[in-house]
Amino acid sequence: MTMGIDAPERGHDAAAPGVKQIARGLFLTEPRRLEIREFELPEPAPDEAIVRVAGCGLCHTDISFYTGAVKTRHPLPLILGHEVSGTVERASPPFDALIGHRVIVPAVLPCGHCDLCEAGRDNACASQTMPGNHIHGGFASHLVVPVRQLVPLEFLNGHRLEDLAVIADAVTTPYQAITRARVQSGDLVIVIGIGGIGTFAVQIARALGAQVAAVDVVDDRLARADALGARWTFNSRTTDGKTIKATLLIASHVSTARWRILEMSGTAAGQELAWSLLVPASTLGVIGFTRDRPEIRLSNLMAFDAVAFGSWGCSPRHYPEVVQMALTNRIRLEPFVECHPLDEAPELFARLATGEHPEKRPILIP
Ligand SMILES: [Zn+2]
Ligand SMILES: [Zn+2]
């Protein structure tokens, strides 16, 4: 699918080439210390653009960087944030036609020419750039990013540009996993973890015509999955994997070869549960991340003739399809996001680092 480009909105406050432009960003200076500072935007290289940020989603990965549990690839101080929507303010030929266009910045920007990129596995590119990890990210007024993979938005269809920021990770990540699992109409998709990513996985699976079973430890999130069309919901605090499996075997009437088990909780308990749901010829995807080690019997894969795969981020080539689904409301974003001014970020990070799970995905507005 090709995305057309609408009439550009000219950046009114863009600096002329060669003139230093001052931006404002939230710097992580050391673990658990954030500072909002002004900084001079670097001159973009010929293959880079300056994007004026509309909004940037706050992801669990940002919290891991914040606490120091996961180290950023670029040394601190660094501006975090990898779920960005905004408007292109500066770009050089042949990309200057993008100036003034609203775009999504993919969270994973592959190099485009290594063997993995050429093999169509570009989201696993070893030379990829992730804003807020390899380079300064989107918790800022502006960011400088590789221009090639920016995803122009043809129209907004009444959506606010800042709300669309979550497409860059929270929505595209489950989309790629569901695509990788080859989910089709009539399949049974079991989503474990109805959080920032699982909420969108339920919607994408439903949009593709799959039947959905949702598993979480929080009843409110299960109610949310139910409202989004999940046919079965299970609280794994009170229902064990054996019972969930037995219930679905009887109730779903779907061949076990069409079971797609997607682990999105990023917990060892969720991973162990996912593993316990393996059935003959089923497929299991690992999308959540934890450093903890689940206790599993790997040979179950062999015994069940099952497939397990991992999925990291999302290739930019899937973005136009996801954008289209969001803009036409086949995936609903607005009920699941909440905007906060960037100035509130230090307090918000501190709160989320205590393990508090926001019910809606926070989007920081510069
Ligand atoms: Zn993320
Ligand atoms: Zn590459």
Tab-separated table of N, CA and C in Angstrom, residues 223-287:
chain	number	residue	atom	x	y	z
A	223	ALA	N	-11.602	-6.625	31.954
A	223	ALA	CA	-12.859	-5.982	31.545
A	223	ALA	C	-12.633	-5.171	30.272
A	224	ARG	N	-11.470	-4.549	30.193
A	224	ARG	CA	-11.124	-3.776	28.999
A	224	ARG	C	-11.028	-4.705	27.787
A	225	ALA	N	-10.370	-5.843	27.963
A	225	ALA	CA	-10.244	-6.808	26.858
A	225	ALA	C	-11.621	-7.307	26.431
A	226	ASP	N	-12.462	-7.513	27.416
A	226	ASP	CA	-13.828	-7.961	27.138
A	226	ASP	C	-14.559	-6.925	26.280
A	227	ALA	N	-14.416	-5.660	26.667
A	227	ALA	CA	-15.077	-4.574	25.917
A	227	ALA	C	-14.519	-4.460	24.500
A	228	LEU	N	-13.274	-4.912	24.314
A	228	LEU	CA	-12.661	-4.842	22.979
A	228	LEU	C	-12.952	-6.087	22.148
A	229	GLY	N	-13.750	-6.983	22.697
A	229	GLY	CA	-14.189	-8.116	21.889
A	229	GLY	C	-13.535	-9.439	22.220
A	230	ALA	N	-12.754	-9.494	23.319
A	230	ALA	CA	-12.200	-10.796	23.717
A	230	ALA	C	-13.362	-11.706	24.118
A	231	ARG	N	-13.332	-12.929	23.628
A	231	ARG	CA	-14.446	-13.830	23.905
A	231	ARG	C	-14.300	-14.495	25.271
A	232	TRP	N	-13.047	-14.721	25.667
A	232	TRP	CA	-12.789	-15.317	26.987
A	232	TRP	C	-11.794	-14.438	27.719
A	233	THR	N	-11.980	-14.294	29.013
A	233	THR	CA	-10.981	-13.614	29.842
A	233	THR	C	-10.691	-14.497	31.050
A	234	PHE	N	-9.416	-14.513	31.438
A	234	PHE	CA	-8.994	-15.338	32.578
A	234	PHE	C	-8.079	-14.517	33.474
A	235	ASN	N	-8.368	-14.519	34.766
A	235	ASN	CA	-7.432	-13.932	35.716
A	235	ASN	C	-6.490	-15.050	36.161
A	236	SER	N	-5.199	-14.894	35.800
A	236	SER	CA	-4.262	-15.997	36.061
A	236	SER	C	-3.849	-16.070	37.531
A	237	ARG	N	-4.320	-15.115	38.348
A	237	ARG	CA	-4.103	-15.274	39.792
A	237	ARG	C	-5.031	-16.356	40.357
A	238	THR	N	-6.194	-16.486	39.729
A	238	THR	CA	-7.181	-17.418	40.272
A	238	THR	C	-7.417	-18.632	39.373
A	239	THR	N	-6.912	-18.561	38.116
A	239	THR	CA	-7.110	-19.684	37.195
A	239	THR	C	-5.751	-20.126	36.666
A	240	ASP	N	-5.405	-21.385	36.838
A	240	ASP	CA	-4.077	-21.820	36.368
A	240	ASP	C	-4.109	-22.194	34.884
A	241	GLY	N	-2.922	-22.388	34.327
A	241	GLY	CA	-2.796	-22.660	32.900
A	241	GLY	C	-3.554	-23.901	32.462
A	242	LYS	N	-3.529	-24.911	33.325
A	242	LYS	CA	-4.197	-26.165	33.003
A	242	LYS	C	-5.704	-25.938	32.776
A	243	THR	N	-6.286	-25.139	33.667
A	243	THR	CA	-7.724	-24.853	33.574
A	243	THR	C	-8.026	-23.998	32.341
A	244	ILE	N	-7.151	-23.000	32.088
A	244	ILE	CA	-7.350	-22.130	30.916
A	244	ILE	C	-7.311	-22.985	29.642
A	245	LYS	N	-6.305	-23.842	29.574
A	245	LYS	CA	-6.145	-24.699	28.392
A	245	LYS	C	-7.370	-25.607	28.226
A	246	ALA	N	-7.784	-26.251	29.313
A	246	ALA	CA	-8.931	-27.173	29.234
A	246	ALA	C	-10.191	-26.423	28.804
A	247	THR	N	-10.396	-25.234	29.355
A	247	THR	CA	-11.579	-24.439	29.007
A	247	THR	C	-11.582	-24.112	27.520
A	248	LEU	N	-10.417	-23.658	27.016
A	248	LEU	CA	-10.358	-23.252	25.609
A	248	LEU	C	-10.446	-24.455	24.671
A	249	LEU	N	-9.911	-25.592	25.095
A	249	LEU	CA	-10.005	-26.801	24.256
A	249	LEU	C	-11.465	-27.187	24.054
A	250	ILE	N	-12.256	-27.034	25.105
A	250	ILE	CA	-13.668	-27.410	25.018
A	250	ILE	C	-14.490	-26.316	24.336
A	251	ALA	N	-14.225	-25.059	24.717
A	251	ALA	CA	-15.131	-23.976	24.308
A	251	ALA	C	-14.814	-23.353	22.945
A	252	SER	N	-13.539	-23.400	22.509
A	252	SER	CA	-13.209	-22.580	21.330
A	252	SER	C	-13.562	-23.253	20.004
A	253	HIS	N	-13.569	-24.565	19.964
A	253	HIS	CA	-13.797	-25.296	18.710
A	253	HIS	C	-12.818	-24.879	17.615
A	254	VAL	N	-11.622	-24.457	18.027
A	254	VAL	CA	-10.597	-24.089	17.054
A	254	VAL	C	-9.506	-25.155	17.125
A	255	SER	N	-9.084	-25.661	15.966
A	255	SER	CA	-8.004	-26.649	15.931
A	255	SER	C	-6.790	-26.102	16.671
A	256	THR	N	-6.104	-26.963	17.427
A	256	THR	CA	-4.938	-26.473	18.174
A	256	THR	C	-3.840	-25.985	17.232
A	257	ALA	N	-3.866	-26.414	15.973
A	257	ALA	CA	-2.891	-25.906	14.993
A	257	ALA	C	-3.109	-24.415	14.729
A	258	ARG	N	-4.264	-23.901	15.146
A	258	ARG	CA	-4.569	-22.482	14.918
A	258	ARG	C	-4.537	-21.684	16.214
A	259	TRP	N	-3.945	-22.254	17.256
A	259	TRP	CA	-3.763	-21.497	18.496
A	259	TRP	C	-2.513	-20.630	18.358
A	260	ARG	N	-2.651	-19.377	18.697
A	260	ARG	CA	-1.530	-18.436	18.680
A	260	ARG	C	-1.425	-17.844	20.078
A	261	ILE	N	-0.397	-18.228	20.804
A	261	ILE	CA	-0.236	-17.791	22.196
A	261	ILE	C	0.786	-16.663	22.206
A	262	LEU	N	0.385	-15.469	22.634
A	262	LEU	CA	1.277	-14.311	22.569
A	262	LEU	C	1.560	-13.791	23.977
A	263	GLU	N	2.814	-13.914	24.414
A	263	GLU	CA	3.216	-13.483	25.751
A	263	GLU	C	3.615	-12.008	25.708
A	264	MET	N	2.814	-11.171	26.346
A	264	MET	CA	3.066	-9.732	26.309
A	264	MET	C	3.166	-9.130	27.697
A	265	SER	N	3.197	-9.967	28.726
A	265	SER	CA	3.268	-9.409	30.081
A	265	SER	C	4.700	-9.041	30.462
A	266	GLY	N	5.676	-9.691	29.803
A	266	GLY	CA	7.060	-9.426	30.177
A	266	GLY	C	7.359	-9.829	31.611
A	267	THR	N	6.774	-10.950	32.052
A	267	THR	CA	7.068	-11.482	33.389
A	267	THR	C	7.367	-12.966	33.254
A	268	ALA	N	8.156	-13.482	34.191
A	268	ALA	CA	8.458	-14.922	34.160
A	268	ALA	C	7.170	-15.722	34.363
A	269	ALA	N	6.283	-15.222	35.224
A	269	ALA	CA	5.018	-15.934	35.461
A	269	ALA	C	4.203	-16.008	34.176
A	270	GLY	N	4.158	-14.914	33.432
A	270	GLY	CA	3.433	-14.889	32.161
A	270	GLY	C	4.057	-15.839	31.158
A	271	GLN	N	5.383	-15.897	31.157
A	271	GLN	CA	6.071	-16.789	30.218
A	271	GLN	C	5.820	-18.257	30.576
A	272	GLU	N	5.827	-18.534	31.863
A	272	GLU	CA	5.562	-19.919	32.281
A	272	GLU	C	4.120	-20.307	31.946
A	273	LEU	N	3.228	-19.358	32.117
A	273	LEU	CA	1.821	-19.618	31.774
A	273	LEU	C	1.685	-19.868	30.270
A	274	ALA	N	2.323	-18.995	29.460
A	274	ALA	CA	2.265	-19.149	27.996
A	274	ALA	C	2.743	-20.542	27.610
A	275	TRP	N	3.838	-20.948	28.230
A	275	TRP	CA	4.415	-22.261	27.927
A	275	TRP	C	3.444	-23.381	28.292
A	276	SER	N	2.744	-23.196	29.399
A	276	SER	CA	1.818	-24.242	29.859
A	276	SER	C	0.598	-24.361	28.937
A	277	LEU	N	0.394	-23.363	28.077
A	277	LEU	CA	-0.763	-23.392	27.174
A	277	LEU	C	-0.433	-24.050	25.830
A	278	LEU	N	0.820	-24.442	25.640
A	278	LEU	CA	1.177	-25.113	24.375
A	278	LEU	C	0.301	-26.340	24.169
A	279	VAL	N	-0.137	-26.499	22.925
A	279	VAL	CA	-0.970	-27.635	22.523
A	279	VAL	C	-0.415	-28.125	21.181
A	280	PRO	N	-0.833	-29.282	20.689
A	280	PRO	CA	-0.239	-29.805	19.448
A	280	PRO	C	-0.302	-28.818	18.277
A	281	ALA	N	0.861	-28.612	17.650
A	281	ALA	CA	1.014	-27.785	16.447
A	281	ALA	C	0.676	-26.318	16.667
A	282	SER	N	0.720	-25.862	17.912
A	282	SER	CA	0.409	-24.458	18.209
A	282	SER	C	1.644	-23.580	17.995
A	283	THR	N	1.436	-22.277	18.097
A	283	THR	CA	2.507	-21.300	17.902
A	283	THR	C	2.544	-20.362	19.098
A	284	LEU	N	3.746	-20.132	19.612
A	284	LEU	CA	3.901	-19.262	20.767
A	284	LEU	C	4.854	-18.120	20.421
A	285	GLY	N	4.457	-16.894	20.714
A	285	GLY	CA	5.307	-15.737	20.456
A	285	GLY	C	5.687	-15.045	21.758
A	286	VAL	N	6.960	-14.661	21.857
A	286	VAL	CA	7.434	-13.929	23.036
A	286	VAL	C	7.649	-12.475	22.622
A	287	ILE	N	6.847	-11.585	23.189
A	287	ILE	CA	6.911	-10.170	22.829
A	287	ILE	C	7.250	-9.325	24.051
